[in-house]
């Protein structure tokens, strides 16, 4: 059993002292003892309330010196022999009013707390049975100022009489409440609510509203409202002996157990209620014998068994018996009031008999938790940790987490995998600790399971399972929590406490050592492990980037500073020190989690391994490669390599299987260059070296498919280093380079001069080599060359001109195009006219030049008209040059009258008339120039007619605007015009000031 408290006598009456101890009161360092003959003894407590070892394991030098120097725990300071003429039945203190309250001979009296002199005997309390005192801080509802309100409740037969003190001032009025039967005990539930134990039931009295509520409970706790119970009401099994109806009725007991809850006990029946008197629905405490007194010493429930002379210590949540202390002839419990002292808060309480007072020293809570955990009573340890405040323990959260993990591990040993993994998940258990429970097929080298299964037996030959049964003595049944705990507790003897030896918990653990998971158990455990690992991955992503660096959590307002470090350490088996160590440990843990999750998928559901690889993961590449190759899942292996950025290994694998025959069933999906091309298209531009290295063989096998790596409509393809790609393709095949250059120039609008010049070089070189399969291919190539030379504005014309032979007829038109790009139109026209002898191409060339010059002409300023004469003066007509070549060719060429007359007929209006007529020789008949003159006249007439139409339109616009100004628009509510008239008579007044118009000026407002 647990050794939560140790009993130490502090006051013992000598044998020659014939008096008996009737009541005690402890407050501060004072202990008041009321005797049977009416004397009051005042003791000073020399030692602190708790023992030196009770300060959470820390003992100060001062405490050690005090313990060694003082021989007795208390010193008798004085004795008030005439305190009362009768035995002192009860004592209490109202510290705020400096009063000591006593009950003696059925009367309640008040005394000075310093001198112990009688101040007043409350005559109204004649026949009093018990009283209760409470003090609380109450805020004034109107002002909000806090004040201390103390109340004294006295039970007098069927009445409850109340006195109140407000900030140490006694209020003149008293209140009375009459109940259905006699009152036996009083217990304050809150500052204004009082639980009264009656002869046969309990009631809750609200002293503020005078409302009395019946408390209905099982057995002797109480029946329906108004039910008395008859002659034998309240008589329990403990009062009926073998001789008949002897003895007295059991006393109704009540005590607060914290958090607004109370425990009612009468006979062997118990009831847990809240501050409103409602039942909490909890099961009864399995007492075999009715207790003499009950109490609550944080966080334990106390029950004094006077007939046995023992004190029981129980957990108020699980109701499990934790300790039994032998205290011969003990009859009363005394736990200090919370409003007087916090000494009872887990530090100890007092037990008294007629001749002795024991002080119960509490073991520090950390030691109590350790003792429960060592004995395998994990549920009790968890419950106790949940009840204790954080300040009373060293690292409460850490200890609670550790014990819950021990419980989860035990549940795992019992094959309760879902409950175990749920508990591991709840406490964010380190994944390493959970994974270690699995065999090597799941946990790998981390597995702690042995290969052989053996049974561990005790020295007497009994199995370790026999240790799991527990008897809590006194005929009580084992609780559900005891079934889960590892060890048992033996029934305590009457002479002291006996704990179960620590070996019981170790035997249980040894029983499960070496047990190997296999078969259905392994599948079931693995199925429950997967959600745990997925949740662990999610937690890892809060602190770890996919590249293995720690995330910057400054933007997370919920996790900052030390909270981040603490949250990260919850995932680690060993708390690291520096940030780098923490990062490394987190990375190792993430690697372990993902690798184990991969093994779990491959063991139970191999199809789920693929989706795992498409996410950011930290799987061990060696483990994954071995497993996937073993099972022939090469597609998943490629996906894994891609996710881990092991692109070279993936491409080598694709190349190896891509070059195999299609009949290979092992990797039929990887055959051919298609998968390699798709993989290369997904790589970023930074990996250009790897892309060019492995794009070689797809270009050799299928050039059209291989070029998709560089021509695909994707960001990766468009951002590749184009010069590197061009150099690579040029080394492979000029046709591939020409295809790539056309793509980046035409589709991506690349204006880099070097690329344009490179494409010109390829086109010209192709024409020079002339290696075409047929004439159609050569013509198509020549057409592409000319189109590009005409459309591109970014290549260098002089370099292109140097590459074009001047004496090769195949390059005449190309040279003319390049000369035109250089602005040497006369030389270009000479090629069209004299070498190519193609008047149509020469005219087309002039049209293009004229169009370019016209579009770039200076736009006239607003209000200024541009005439044909101005245009002729500002621009030089390209048609004039062409006409001069036709009519005045250089020797040895002859004039060409036909093409010249066509130019004059079509474009004569665009050429200056004076210079054009000068070029016409005198021998040319005037009749031949009819078309030219007709065109010139039409052009002049067109200009005149346009000017006339424009002038007429402008005159119409001016007339319309002037009409609107003079006459108005005629639109309702619109402008009335200047010709609007207004009639002013002698009776007409101003619409604003209402004065009559006279000879003064007026202003007409618009309508």
PDB file of N, CA and C in Angstrom, residues 542-543 553-565 567:
ATOM      1  N   UNK A 542       5.105  21.088 -37.947  1.00  0.00           N
ATOM      2  CA  UNK A 542       4.987  22.388 -37.305  1.00  0.00           C
ATOM      3  C   UNK A 542       6.352  22.989 -36.998  1.00  0.00           C
ATOM      4  N   UNK A 543       7.353  22.149 -36.866  1.00  0.00           N
ATOM      5  CA  UNK A 543       8.655  22.632 -36.424  1.00  0.00           C
ATOM      6  C   UNK A 543       9.771  22.375 -37.426  1.00  0.00           C
ATOM      7  N   UNK A 553       9.145  30.113 -35.948  1.00  0.00           N
ATOM      8  CA  UNK A 553       7.838  30.128 -35.284  1.00  0.00           C
ATOM      9  C   UNK A 553       7.499  31.483 -34.705  1.00  0.00           C
ATOM     10  N   UNK A 554       8.220  32.528 -35.130  1.00  0.00           N
ATOM     11  CA  UNK A 554       7.907  33.846 -34.579  1.00  0.00           C
ATOM     12  C   UNK A 554       6.535  34.329 -35.025  1.00  0.00           C
ATOM     13  N   UNK A 555       6.065  33.870 -36.147  1.00  0.00           N
ATOM     14  CA  UNK A 555       4.744  34.290 -36.589  1.00  0.00           C
ATOM     15  C   UNK A 555       3.607  33.552 -35.913  1.00  0.00           C
ATOM     16  N   UNK A 556       3.936  32.446 -35.198  1.00  0.00           N
ATOM     17  CA  UNK A 556       2.902  31.698 -34.489  1.00  0.00           C
ATOM     18  C   UNK A 556       2.761  32.265 -33.093  1.00  0.00           C
ATOM     19  N   UNK A 557       1.637  32.944 -32.828  1.00  0.00           N
ATOM     20  CA  UNK A 557       1.441  33.591 -31.535  1.00  0.00           C
ATOM     21  C   UNK A 557       1.137  32.578 -30.442  1.00  0.00           C
ATOM     22  N   UNK A 558       0.746  31.352 -30.822  1.00  0.00           N
ATOM     23  CA  UNK A 558       0.436  30.353 -29.803  1.00  0.00           C
ATOM     24  C   UNK A 558       1.681  29.635 -29.304  1.00  0.00           C
ATOM     25  N   UNK A 559       2.746  29.598 -30.131  1.00  0.00           N
ATOM     26  CA  UNK A 559       3.981  28.924 -29.743  1.00  0.00           C
ATOM     27  C   UNK A 559       5.130  29.887 -29.952  1.00  0.00           C
ATOM     28  N   UNK A 560       5.666  30.396 -28.868  1.00  0.00           N
ATOM     29  CA  UNK A 560       6.789  31.315 -28.965  1.00  0.00           C
ATOM     30  C   UNK A 560       7.783  30.970 -27.872  1.00  0.00           C
ATOM     31  N   UNK A 561       9.044  31.297 -28.142  1.00  0.00           N
ATOM     32  CA  UNK A 561      10.069  31.197 -27.110  1.00  0.00           C
ATOM     33  C   UNK A 561      10.245  29.787 -26.606  1.00  0.00           C
ATOM     34  N   UNK A 562      10.230  29.674 -25.280  1.00  0.00           N
ATOM     35  CA  UNK A 562      10.465  28.387 -24.641  1.00  0.00           C
ATOM     36  C   UNK A 562       9.345  27.403 -24.923  1.00  0.00           C
ATOM     37  N   UNK A 563       8.119  27.898 -25.249  1.00  0.00           N
ATOM     38  CA  UNK A 563       7.021  26.995 -25.557  1.00  0.00           C
ATOM     39  C   UNK A 563       7.336  26.164 -26.798  1.00  0.00           C
ATOM     40  N   UNK A 564       7.995  26.769 -27.767  1.00  0.00           N
ATOM     41  CA  UNK A 564       8.354  26.042 -28.978  1.00  0.00           C
ATOM     42  C   UNK A 564       9.333  24.926 -28.649  1.00  0.00           C
ATOM     43  N   UNK A 565      10.341  25.261 -27.857  1.00  0.00           N
ATOM     44  CA  UNK A 565      11.330  24.255 -27.500  1.00  0.00           C
ATOM     45  C   UNK A 565      10.683  23.123 -26.718  1.00  0.00           C
ATOM     46  N   UNK A 567       7.525  22.197 -26.806  1.00  0.00           N
ATOM     47  CA  UNK A 567       6.658  21.427 -27.703  1.00  0.00           C
ATOM     48  C   UNK A 567       7.473  20.502 -28.595  1.00  0.00           C
TER      49      UNK A 567
END
